[in-house]
Coordinates of C-alpha atoms and ligand atoms in Angstrom, one line a residue:
X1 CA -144.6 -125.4 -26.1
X2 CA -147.8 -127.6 -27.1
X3 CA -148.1 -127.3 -30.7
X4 CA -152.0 -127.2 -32.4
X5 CA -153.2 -127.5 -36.1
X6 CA -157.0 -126.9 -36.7
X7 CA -158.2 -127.9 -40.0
X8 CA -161.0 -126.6 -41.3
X9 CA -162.7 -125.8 -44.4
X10 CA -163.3 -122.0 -43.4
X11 CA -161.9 -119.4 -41.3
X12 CA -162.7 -115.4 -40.8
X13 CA -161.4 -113.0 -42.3
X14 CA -160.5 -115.4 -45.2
X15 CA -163.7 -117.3 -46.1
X16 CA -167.1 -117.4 -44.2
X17 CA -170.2 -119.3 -44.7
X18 CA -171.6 -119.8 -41.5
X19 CA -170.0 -119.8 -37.8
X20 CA -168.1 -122.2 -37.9
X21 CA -165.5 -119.4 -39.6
X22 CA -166.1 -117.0 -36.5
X23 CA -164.8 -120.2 -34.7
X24 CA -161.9 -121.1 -37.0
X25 CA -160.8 -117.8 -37.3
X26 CA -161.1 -116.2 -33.7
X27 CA -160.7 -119.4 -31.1
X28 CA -156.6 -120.3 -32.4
X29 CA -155.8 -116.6 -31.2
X30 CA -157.0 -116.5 -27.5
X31 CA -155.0 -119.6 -26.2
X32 CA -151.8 -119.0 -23.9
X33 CA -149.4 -117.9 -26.2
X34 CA -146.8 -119.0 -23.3
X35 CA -147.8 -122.4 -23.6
X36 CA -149.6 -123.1 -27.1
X37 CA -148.6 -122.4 -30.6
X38 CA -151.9 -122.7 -32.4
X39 CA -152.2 -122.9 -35.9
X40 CA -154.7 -123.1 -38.7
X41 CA -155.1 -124.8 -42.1
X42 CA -157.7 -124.0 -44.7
X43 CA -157.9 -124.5 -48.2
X44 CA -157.0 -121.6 -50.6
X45 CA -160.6 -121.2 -52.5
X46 CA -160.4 -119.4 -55.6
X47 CA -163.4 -117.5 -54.3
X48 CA -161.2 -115.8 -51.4
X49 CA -160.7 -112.2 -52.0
X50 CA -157.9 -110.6 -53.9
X51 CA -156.7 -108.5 -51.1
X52 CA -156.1 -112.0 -48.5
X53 CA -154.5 -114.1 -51.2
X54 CA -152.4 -111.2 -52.6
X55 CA -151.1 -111.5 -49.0
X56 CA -150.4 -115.2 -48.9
X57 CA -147.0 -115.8 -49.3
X58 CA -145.8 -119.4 -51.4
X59 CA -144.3 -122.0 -49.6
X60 CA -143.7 -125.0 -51.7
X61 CA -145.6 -127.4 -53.9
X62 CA -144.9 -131.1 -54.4
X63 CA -147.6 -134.1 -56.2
X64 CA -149.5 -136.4 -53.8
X65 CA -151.1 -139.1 -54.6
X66 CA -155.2 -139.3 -54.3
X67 CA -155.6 -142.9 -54.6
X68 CA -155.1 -143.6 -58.3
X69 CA -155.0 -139.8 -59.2
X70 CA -151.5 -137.4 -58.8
X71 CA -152.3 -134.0 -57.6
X72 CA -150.9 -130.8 -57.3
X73 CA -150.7 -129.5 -53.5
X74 CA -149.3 -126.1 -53.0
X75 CA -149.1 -124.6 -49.9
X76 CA -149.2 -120.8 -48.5
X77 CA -149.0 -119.0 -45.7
X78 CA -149.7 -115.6 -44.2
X79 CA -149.5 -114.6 -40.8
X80 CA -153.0 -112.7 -39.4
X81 CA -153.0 -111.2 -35.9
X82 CA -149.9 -113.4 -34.5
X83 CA -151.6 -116.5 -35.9
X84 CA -149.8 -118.6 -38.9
X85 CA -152.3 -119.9 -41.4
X86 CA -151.5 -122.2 -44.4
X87 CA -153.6 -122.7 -47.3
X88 CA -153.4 -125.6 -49.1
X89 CA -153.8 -124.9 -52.8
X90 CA -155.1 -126.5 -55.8
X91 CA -156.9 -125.0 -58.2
X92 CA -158.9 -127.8 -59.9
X93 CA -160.7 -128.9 -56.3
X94 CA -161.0 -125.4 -55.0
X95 CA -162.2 -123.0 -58.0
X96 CA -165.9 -122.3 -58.2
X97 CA -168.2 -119.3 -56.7
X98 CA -168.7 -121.0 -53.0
X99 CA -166.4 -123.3 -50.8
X100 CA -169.2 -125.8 -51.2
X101 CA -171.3 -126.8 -54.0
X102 CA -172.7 -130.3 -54.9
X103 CA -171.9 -132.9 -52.6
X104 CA -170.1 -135.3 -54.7
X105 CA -167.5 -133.0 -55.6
X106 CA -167.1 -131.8 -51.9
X107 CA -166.4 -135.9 -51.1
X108 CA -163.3 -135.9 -53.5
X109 CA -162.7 -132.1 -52.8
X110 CA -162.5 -132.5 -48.8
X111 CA -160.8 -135.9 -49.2
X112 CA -158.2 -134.1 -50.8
X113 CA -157.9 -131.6 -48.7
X114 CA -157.4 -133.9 -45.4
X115 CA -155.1 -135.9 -46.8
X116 CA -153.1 -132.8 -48.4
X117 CA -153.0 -131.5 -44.7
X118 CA -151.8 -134.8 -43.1
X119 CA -148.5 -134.5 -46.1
X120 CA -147.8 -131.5 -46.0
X121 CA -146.7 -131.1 -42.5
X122 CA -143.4 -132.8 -43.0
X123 CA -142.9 -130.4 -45.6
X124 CA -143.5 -127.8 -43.9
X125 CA -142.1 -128.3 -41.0
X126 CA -144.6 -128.3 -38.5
X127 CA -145.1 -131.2 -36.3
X128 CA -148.5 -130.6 -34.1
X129 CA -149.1 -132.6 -31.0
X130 CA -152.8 -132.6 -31.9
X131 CA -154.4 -131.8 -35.0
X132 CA -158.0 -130.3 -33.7
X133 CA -160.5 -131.1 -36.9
X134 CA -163.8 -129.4 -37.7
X135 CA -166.9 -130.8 -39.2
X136 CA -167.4 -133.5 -41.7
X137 CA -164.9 -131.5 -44.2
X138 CA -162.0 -132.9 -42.3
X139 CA -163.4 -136.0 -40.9
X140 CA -160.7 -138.1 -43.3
X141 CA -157.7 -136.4 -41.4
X142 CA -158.0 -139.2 -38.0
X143 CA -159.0 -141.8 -40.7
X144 CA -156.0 -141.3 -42.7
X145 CA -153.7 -140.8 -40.2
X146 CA -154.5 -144.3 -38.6
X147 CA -154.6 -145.5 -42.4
X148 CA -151.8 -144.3 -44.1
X149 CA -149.5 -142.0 -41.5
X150 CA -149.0 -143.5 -38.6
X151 CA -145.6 -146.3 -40.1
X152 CA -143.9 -142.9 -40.0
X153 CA -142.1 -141.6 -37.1
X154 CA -143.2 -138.3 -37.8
X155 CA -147.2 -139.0 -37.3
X156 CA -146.7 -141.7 -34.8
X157 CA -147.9 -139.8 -32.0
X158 CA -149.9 -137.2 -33.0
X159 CA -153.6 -137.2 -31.3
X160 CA -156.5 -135.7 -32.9
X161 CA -159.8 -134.2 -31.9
X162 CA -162.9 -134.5 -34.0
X163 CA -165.3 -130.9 -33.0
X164 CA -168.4 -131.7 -34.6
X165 CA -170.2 -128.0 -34.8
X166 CA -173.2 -129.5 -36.8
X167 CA -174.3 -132.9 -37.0
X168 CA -176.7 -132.7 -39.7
X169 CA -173.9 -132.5 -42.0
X170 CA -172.0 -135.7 -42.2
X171 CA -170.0 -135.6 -45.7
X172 CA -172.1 -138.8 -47.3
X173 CA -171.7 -140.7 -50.3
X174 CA -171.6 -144.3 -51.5
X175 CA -169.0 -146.7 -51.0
X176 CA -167.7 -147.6 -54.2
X177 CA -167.2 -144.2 -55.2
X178 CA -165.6 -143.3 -51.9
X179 CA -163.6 -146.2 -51.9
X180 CA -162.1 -144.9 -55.2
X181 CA -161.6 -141.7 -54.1
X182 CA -159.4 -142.1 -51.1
X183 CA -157.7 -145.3 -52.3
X184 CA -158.8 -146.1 -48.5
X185 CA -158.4 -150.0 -48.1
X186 CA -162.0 -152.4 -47.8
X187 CA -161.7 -152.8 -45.0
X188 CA -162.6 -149.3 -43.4
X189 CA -165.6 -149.4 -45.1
X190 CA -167.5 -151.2 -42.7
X191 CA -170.0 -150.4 -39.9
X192 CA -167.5 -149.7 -36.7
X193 CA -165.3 -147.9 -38.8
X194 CA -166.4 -145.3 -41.9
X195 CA -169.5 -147.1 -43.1
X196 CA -173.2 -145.9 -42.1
X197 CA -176.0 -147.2 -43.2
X198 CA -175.0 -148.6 -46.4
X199 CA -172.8 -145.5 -47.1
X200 CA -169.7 -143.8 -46.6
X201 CA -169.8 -141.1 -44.1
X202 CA -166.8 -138.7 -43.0
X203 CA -167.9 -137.7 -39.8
X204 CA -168.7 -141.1 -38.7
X205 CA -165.2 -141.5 -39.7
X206 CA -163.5 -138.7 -37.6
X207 CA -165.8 -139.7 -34.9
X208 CA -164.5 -143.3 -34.6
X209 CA -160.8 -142.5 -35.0
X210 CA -160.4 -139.3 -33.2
X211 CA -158.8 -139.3 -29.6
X212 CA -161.6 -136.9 -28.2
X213 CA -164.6 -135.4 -29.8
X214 CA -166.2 -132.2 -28.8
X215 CA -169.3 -130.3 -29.6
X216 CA -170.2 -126.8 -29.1
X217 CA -172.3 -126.5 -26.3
X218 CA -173.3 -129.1 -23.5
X219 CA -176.6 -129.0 -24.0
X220 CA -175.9 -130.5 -27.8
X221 CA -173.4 -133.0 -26.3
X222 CA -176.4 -134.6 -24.6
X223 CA -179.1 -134.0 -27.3
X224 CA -176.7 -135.6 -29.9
X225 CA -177.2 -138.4 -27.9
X226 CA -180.7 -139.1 -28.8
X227 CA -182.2 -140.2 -31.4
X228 CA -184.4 -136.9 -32.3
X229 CA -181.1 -134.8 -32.5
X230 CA -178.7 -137.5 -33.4
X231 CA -178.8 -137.8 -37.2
X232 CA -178.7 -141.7 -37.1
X233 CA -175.4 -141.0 -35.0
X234 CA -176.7 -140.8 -32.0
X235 CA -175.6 -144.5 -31.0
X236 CA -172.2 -143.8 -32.1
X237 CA -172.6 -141.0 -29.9
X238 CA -173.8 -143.0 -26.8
X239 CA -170.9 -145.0 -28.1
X240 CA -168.3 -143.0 -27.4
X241 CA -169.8 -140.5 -25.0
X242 CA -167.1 -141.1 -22.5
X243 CA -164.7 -139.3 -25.2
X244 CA -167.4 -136.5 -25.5
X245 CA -166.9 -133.2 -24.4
X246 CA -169.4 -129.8 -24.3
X247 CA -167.8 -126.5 -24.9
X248 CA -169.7 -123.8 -25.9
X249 CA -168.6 -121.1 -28.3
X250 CA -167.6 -117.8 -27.4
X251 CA -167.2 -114.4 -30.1
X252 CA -164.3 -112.1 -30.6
X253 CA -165.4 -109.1 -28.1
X254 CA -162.9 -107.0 -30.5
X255 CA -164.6 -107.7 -33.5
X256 CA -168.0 -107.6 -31.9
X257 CA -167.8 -104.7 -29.4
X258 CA -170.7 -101.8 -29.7
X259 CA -168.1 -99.2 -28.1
X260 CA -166.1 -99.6 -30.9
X261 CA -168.2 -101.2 -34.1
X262 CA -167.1 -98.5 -37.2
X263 CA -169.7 -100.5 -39.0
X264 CA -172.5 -98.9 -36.8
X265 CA -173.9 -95.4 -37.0
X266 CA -173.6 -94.7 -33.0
X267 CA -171.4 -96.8 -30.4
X268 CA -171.9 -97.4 -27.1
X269 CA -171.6 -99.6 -23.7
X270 CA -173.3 -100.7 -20.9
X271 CA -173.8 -97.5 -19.7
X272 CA -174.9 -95.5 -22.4
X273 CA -177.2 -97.6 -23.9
X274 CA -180.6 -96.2 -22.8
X275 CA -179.4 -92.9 -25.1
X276 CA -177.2 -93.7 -27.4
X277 CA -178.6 -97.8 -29.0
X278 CA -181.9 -95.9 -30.6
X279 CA -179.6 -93.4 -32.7
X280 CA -178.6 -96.7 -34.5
X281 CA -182.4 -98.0 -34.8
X282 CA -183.2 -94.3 -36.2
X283 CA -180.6 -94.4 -38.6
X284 CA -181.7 -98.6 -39.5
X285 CA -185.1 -97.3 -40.3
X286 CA -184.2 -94.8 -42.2
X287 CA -181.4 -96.7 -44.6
X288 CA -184.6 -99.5 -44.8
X289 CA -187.5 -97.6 -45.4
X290 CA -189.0 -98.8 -42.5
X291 CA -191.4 -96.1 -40.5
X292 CA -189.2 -93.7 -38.6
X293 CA -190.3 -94.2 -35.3
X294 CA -187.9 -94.8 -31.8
X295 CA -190.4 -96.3 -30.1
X296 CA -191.3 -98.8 -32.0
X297 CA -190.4 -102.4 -31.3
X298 CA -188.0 -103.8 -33.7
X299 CA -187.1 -107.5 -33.8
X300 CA -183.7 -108.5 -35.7
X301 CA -182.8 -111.8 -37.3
X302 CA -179.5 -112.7 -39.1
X303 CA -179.5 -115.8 -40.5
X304 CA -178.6 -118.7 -43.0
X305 CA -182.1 -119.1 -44.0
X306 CA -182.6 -123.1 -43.6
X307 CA -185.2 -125.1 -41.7
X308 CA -182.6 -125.2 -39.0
X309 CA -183.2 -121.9 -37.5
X310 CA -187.0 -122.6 -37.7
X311 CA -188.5 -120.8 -40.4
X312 CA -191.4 -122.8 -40.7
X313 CA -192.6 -121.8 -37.7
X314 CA -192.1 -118.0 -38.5
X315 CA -193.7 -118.6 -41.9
X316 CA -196.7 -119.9 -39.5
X317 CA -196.7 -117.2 -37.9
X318 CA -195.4 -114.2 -39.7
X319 CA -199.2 -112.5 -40.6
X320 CA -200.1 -112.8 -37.3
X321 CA -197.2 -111.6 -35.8
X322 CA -197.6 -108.6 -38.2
X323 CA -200.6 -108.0 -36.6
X324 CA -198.7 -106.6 -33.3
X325 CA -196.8 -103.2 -32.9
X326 CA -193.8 -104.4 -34.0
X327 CA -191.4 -104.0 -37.0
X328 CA -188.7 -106.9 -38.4
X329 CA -185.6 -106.6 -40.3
X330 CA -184.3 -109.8 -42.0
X331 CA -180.7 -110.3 -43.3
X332 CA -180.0 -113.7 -44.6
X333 CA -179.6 -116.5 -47.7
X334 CA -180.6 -119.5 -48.5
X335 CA -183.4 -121.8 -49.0
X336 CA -185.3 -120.2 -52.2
X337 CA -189.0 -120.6 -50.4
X338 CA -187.3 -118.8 -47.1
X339 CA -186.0 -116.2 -49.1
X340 CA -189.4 -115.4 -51.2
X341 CA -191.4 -115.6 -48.1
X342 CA -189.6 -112.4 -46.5
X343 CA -189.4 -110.6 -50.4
X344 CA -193.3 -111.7 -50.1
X345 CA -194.0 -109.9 -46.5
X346 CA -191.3 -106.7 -47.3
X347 CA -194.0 -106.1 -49.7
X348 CA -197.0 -106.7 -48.1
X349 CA -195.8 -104.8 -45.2
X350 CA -194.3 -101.8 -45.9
X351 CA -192.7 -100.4 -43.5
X352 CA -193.3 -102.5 -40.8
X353 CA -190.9 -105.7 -42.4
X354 CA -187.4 -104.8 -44.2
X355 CA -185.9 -108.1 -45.8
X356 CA -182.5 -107.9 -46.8
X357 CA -181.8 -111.4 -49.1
X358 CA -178.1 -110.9 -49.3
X359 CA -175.3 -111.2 -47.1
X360 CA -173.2 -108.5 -45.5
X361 CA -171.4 -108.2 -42.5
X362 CA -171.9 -104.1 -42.2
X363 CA -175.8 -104.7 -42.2
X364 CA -175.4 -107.9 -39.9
X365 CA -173.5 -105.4 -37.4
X366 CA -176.3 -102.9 -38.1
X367 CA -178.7 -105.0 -37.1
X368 CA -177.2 -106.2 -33.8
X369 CA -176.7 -103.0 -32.9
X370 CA -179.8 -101.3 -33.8
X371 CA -182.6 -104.0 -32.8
X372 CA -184.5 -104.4 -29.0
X373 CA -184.9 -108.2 -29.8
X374 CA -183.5 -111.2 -31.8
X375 CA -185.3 -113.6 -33.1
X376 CA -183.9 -117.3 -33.1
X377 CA -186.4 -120.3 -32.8
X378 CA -184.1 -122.8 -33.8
X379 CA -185.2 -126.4 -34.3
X380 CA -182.0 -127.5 -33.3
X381 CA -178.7 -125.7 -32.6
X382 CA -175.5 -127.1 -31.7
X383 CA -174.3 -123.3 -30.2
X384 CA -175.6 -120.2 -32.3
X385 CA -173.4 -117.5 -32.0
X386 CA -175.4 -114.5 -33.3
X387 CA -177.5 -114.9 -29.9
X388 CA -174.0 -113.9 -28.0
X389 CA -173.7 -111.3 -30.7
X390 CA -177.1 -109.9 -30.0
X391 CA -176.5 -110.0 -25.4
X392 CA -173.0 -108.3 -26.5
X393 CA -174.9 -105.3 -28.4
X394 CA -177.6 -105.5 -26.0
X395 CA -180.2 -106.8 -28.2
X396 CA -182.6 -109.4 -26.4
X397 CA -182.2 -112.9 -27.6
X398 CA -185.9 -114.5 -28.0
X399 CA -184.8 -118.4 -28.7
X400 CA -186.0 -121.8 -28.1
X401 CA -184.5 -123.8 -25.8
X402 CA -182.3 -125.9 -27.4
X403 CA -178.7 -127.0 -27.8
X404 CA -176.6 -123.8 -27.2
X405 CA -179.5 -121.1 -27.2
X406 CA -180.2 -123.1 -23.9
X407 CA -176.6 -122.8 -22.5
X408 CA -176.5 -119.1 -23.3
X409 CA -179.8 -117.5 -22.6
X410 CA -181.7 -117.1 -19.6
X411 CA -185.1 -117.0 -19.4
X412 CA -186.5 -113.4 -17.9
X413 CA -188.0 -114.2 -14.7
X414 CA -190.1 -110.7 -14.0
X415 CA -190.4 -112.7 -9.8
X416 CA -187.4 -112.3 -8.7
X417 CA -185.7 -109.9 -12.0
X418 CA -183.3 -112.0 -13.3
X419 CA -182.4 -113.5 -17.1
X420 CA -181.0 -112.0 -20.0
X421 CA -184.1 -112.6 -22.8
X422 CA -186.9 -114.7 -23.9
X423 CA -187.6 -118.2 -24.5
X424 CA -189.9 -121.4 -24.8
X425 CA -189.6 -124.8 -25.2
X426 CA -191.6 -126.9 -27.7
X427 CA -191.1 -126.4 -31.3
X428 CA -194.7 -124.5 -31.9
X429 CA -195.3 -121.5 -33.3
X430 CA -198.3 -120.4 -31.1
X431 CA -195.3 -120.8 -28.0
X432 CA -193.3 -118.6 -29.9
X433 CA -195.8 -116.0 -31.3
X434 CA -196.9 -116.3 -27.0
X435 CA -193.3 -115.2 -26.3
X436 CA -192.6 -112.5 -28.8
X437 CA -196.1 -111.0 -27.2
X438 CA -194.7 -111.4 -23.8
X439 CA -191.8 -109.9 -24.9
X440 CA -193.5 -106.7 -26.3
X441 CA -195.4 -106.5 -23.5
X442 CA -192.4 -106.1 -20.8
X443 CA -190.8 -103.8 -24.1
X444 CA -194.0 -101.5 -24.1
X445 CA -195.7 -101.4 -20.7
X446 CA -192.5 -102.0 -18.0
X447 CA -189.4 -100.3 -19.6
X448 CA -187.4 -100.3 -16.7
X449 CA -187.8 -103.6 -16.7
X450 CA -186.7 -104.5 -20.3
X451 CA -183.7 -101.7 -19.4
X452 CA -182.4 -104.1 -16.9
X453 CA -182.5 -107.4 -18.6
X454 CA -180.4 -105.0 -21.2
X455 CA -178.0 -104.2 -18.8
X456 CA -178.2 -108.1 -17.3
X457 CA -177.4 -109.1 -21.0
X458 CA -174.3 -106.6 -21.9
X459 CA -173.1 -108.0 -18.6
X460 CA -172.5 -111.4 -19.6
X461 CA -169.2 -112.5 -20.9
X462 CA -169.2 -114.8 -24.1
X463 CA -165.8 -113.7 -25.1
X464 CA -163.6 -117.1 -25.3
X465 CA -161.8 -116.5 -21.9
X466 CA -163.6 -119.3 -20.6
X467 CA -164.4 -121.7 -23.0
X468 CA -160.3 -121.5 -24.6
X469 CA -159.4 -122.3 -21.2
X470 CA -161.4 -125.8 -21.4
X471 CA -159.8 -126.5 -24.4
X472 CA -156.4 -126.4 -22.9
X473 CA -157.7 -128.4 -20.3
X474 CA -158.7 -131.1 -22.9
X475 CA -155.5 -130.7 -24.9
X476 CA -153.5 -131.1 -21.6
X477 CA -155.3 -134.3 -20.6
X478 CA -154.5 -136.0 -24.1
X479 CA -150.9 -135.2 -23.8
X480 CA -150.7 -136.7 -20.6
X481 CA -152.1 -139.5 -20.9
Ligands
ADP1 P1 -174.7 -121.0 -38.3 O1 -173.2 -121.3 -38.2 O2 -175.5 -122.2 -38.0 O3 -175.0 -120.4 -39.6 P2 -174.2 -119.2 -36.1 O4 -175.2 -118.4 -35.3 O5 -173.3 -120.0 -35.3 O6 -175.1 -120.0 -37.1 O7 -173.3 -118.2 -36.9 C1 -173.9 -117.4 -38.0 C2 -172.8 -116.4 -38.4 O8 -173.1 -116.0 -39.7 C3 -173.0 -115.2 -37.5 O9 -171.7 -114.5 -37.5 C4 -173.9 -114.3 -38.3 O10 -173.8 -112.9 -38.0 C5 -173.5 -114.6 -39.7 N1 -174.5 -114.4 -40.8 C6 -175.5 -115.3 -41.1 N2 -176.2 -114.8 -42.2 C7 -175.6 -113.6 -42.6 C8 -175.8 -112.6 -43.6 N3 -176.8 -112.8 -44.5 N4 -174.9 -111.6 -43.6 C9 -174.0 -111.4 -42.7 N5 -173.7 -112.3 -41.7 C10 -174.5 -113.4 -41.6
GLC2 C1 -172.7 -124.5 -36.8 C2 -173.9 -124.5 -36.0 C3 -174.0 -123.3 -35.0 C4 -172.6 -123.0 -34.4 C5 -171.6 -122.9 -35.4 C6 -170.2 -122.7 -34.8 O1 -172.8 -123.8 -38.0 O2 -175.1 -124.5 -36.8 O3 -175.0 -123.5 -34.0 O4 -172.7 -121.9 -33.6 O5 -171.5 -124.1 -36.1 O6 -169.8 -123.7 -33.9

């Protein structure tokens, strides 16, 4: 039995912010049981609901030292769906409204948190064969380990992989300040090691120590490369590109599954579709305010509302697009200027545009299931996963082509009736207001058409089958070697 720990900072059902907890939370459950005992670690935020940590059961406690500071680590566990999860627990790093809040609180808070992993598994018990880390939050844990770990015969051979599921966040701060935070020695702050650009950064540090680094989709394993999607890492990347790995992202077809979704008002599959999806569009409208009105051509987008998912081209383009027999509904947070831009056009078109400035995964669920299109023109993304959300409930993806939007949608071809939605290239609005109207026009004036790039999408399998399969592949090669 190969034994796994992913640490991460969140994990469904305990604590979401964006998808990297639909990763966390569904990936640990679909390897071979026969062969892998997965695990997962998270920190126990305050901000967790009652119900989940009135379920976590205490382990044990003991004081670790934090360079010169003492600190309380406690650790929980609770068992969800046959996986175990342990929370580390410490009330003065993890209180607060939101797992993350200004950055130089995260850099002590995370530091904490990957070393607190790294010493609590000879407490508990648990010895993995690789500790699989996610994102900047646990870049320390492959830093540490080399640092401070690896004298003992317990750590001497664990491996480690560094996932990196978006590299615009790299966990920066200055050196000094780092430096006192970790009690890491001088020398790891320099530029092969945890040192960029006159600063300490995490993930630069998890990217140089880890065994193998992977990313979540092949075409961001190349972009990252470069230096228009590298952010300043991209010669790290280059660097250690042999160690690289693409895998895309797949969803959890339980939780997402329109046959079975209690969240929506009408289920259905691939072959009841053409009936049964606009019963769930009526019922949208309705609950919105929007104009009743099954015909009409409704385009969905759930979202963190950043300059990531590109929002300044919709902002471009959202009068003109207005302008078209269409109707949008918006769910997301985020960036104040985003969010007062769709309270702006809610009110300016009424009935035609629905924003939603909160977050809630009954609406989000609503919204795939109720919408003929999705709207993602990302400026950059590393996978996306409400795109395989959106082909699961047979909602058409319209994306730009880029990172895992790339890898996951293709492009209708009306010449020889193939693809599975609707996409363009170069970041520009007029390419994407050209596709939304090519869109419609297939939507309005060839419904058959549209139909079967419906059926062509429901078809596709994003569930993580595949993509858990190559990371027993990669987890095999590193214990072989
Ligand atoms: P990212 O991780 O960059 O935010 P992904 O597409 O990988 O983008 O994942 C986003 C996840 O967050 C999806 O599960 C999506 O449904 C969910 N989500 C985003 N905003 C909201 C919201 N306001 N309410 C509910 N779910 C949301
Ligand atoms: C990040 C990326 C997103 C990806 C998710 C899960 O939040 O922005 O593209 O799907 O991580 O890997």
């Amino acid at each position: 039995m190969k034994k796994i720990l992913f640490a991460a900072s969140e994990g469904v059902p305990f604590i979401k912010t964006g998808g990297l907890a639909d990763v966390v939370g569904s990936l640990p459950r679909c390897f071979d049981k026969e062969k892998y005992d997965v695990r997962v670690i998270l920190p126990k935020y305050m901000c967790m609901r009652q119900e989940w940590k009135d379920k976590m059961k205490y382990l044990t406690h003991f004081y670790m030292d934090l360079s010169w500071r003492s600190q309380y680590v406690g650790i929980l566990q609770m068992e969800y769906e046959s996986v175990q999860f342990y929370f580390i627990d410490n009330e003065y790093y993890f209180a607060g409204p939101k797992p993350y809040g200004n950055i130089y609180q995260d850099v002590e808070k995370f530091a904490f948190f990957s070393k607190a992993v790294l010493s609590a598994l000879p407490v508990i018990g648990f010895r993995p064969d690789i500790i699989h880390c996610h994102d900047w939050q646990t870049g320390l844990i492959p830093v540490y380990l080399n640092a401070q770990f690896r004298e003992n015969a317990f750590f001497q051979d664990i491996k480690t992989v560094m996932s990196i599921h978006n590299l615009k966040f790299q966990g920066v701060w200055d050196v000094k300040t780092v430096q006192d935070i970790t009690g890491l020695d001088k020398s790891y702050f320099a530029p092969d090691k945890l040192e960029a650009y006159g600063d300490a950064n995490y993930l630069k540090g998890g990217i140089v120590y880890a065994d193998q680094i992977t990313t979540v989709s092949n075409t961001y394993a190349q972009e990252i490369q470069t230096p228009f999607y590298g952010e300043r890492l991209d010669g790290l990347m280059r660097a250690r590109s042999n160690c690289l790995t693409g895998i895309v992202n797949g969803i959890d077809y339980d939780e997402y599954n329109p046959a079975t979704d209690s969240f929506i008002e009408r289920n259905y599959d691939p072959e009841t579709f053409r009936k049964e999806k606009v019963k769930n569009k009526r019922a949208l409208q309705k609950e919105l305010g929007l104009e009743q009105d099954d015909r009409k051509f409704l385009i969905g987008i759930v979202s963190r509302l950043t300059d990531q998912k590109g929002f300044d081209l919709i902002a471009y383009m959202m009068d003109e697009m207005c302008q078209q027999d269409l109707q949008f509904v918006i769910l997301g947070t985020g960036e104040e200027r985003y969010e007062n831009m769709f309270r702006h056009y809610a009110w300016k078109y009424q009935g035609k545009v629905a924003s939603n400035i909160y977050y809630s995964e009954a609406m989000s669920h609503k919204i795939y299931a109720s919408c003929d299109a999705f709207l993602m023109p990302s400026l950059f993304e590393p996978c996306g996963l409400s795109q395989l959300m959106s082909l699961r409930y047979g909602t058409v993806p319209i994306v730009r082509e880029t990172g895992g939007l790339k890898d996951t949608v293709e492009p209708y071809n009306e010449y020889n009736s193939t693809g599975t939605g609707f996409s363009f290239a170069n970041y520009n609005a007029h390419e994407m207001l050209y596709t939304i109207k090519y869109a419609l026009d297939v939507f309005y004036n060839r419904k058959r058409d549209w139909n079967r790039i419906v059926d062509r999408a429901m078809q596709q399998d994003y569930s993580w089958n595949t993509s858990a399969r190559k990371y027993e592949t990669l987890y095999e090669r590193m214990l072989s070697e």
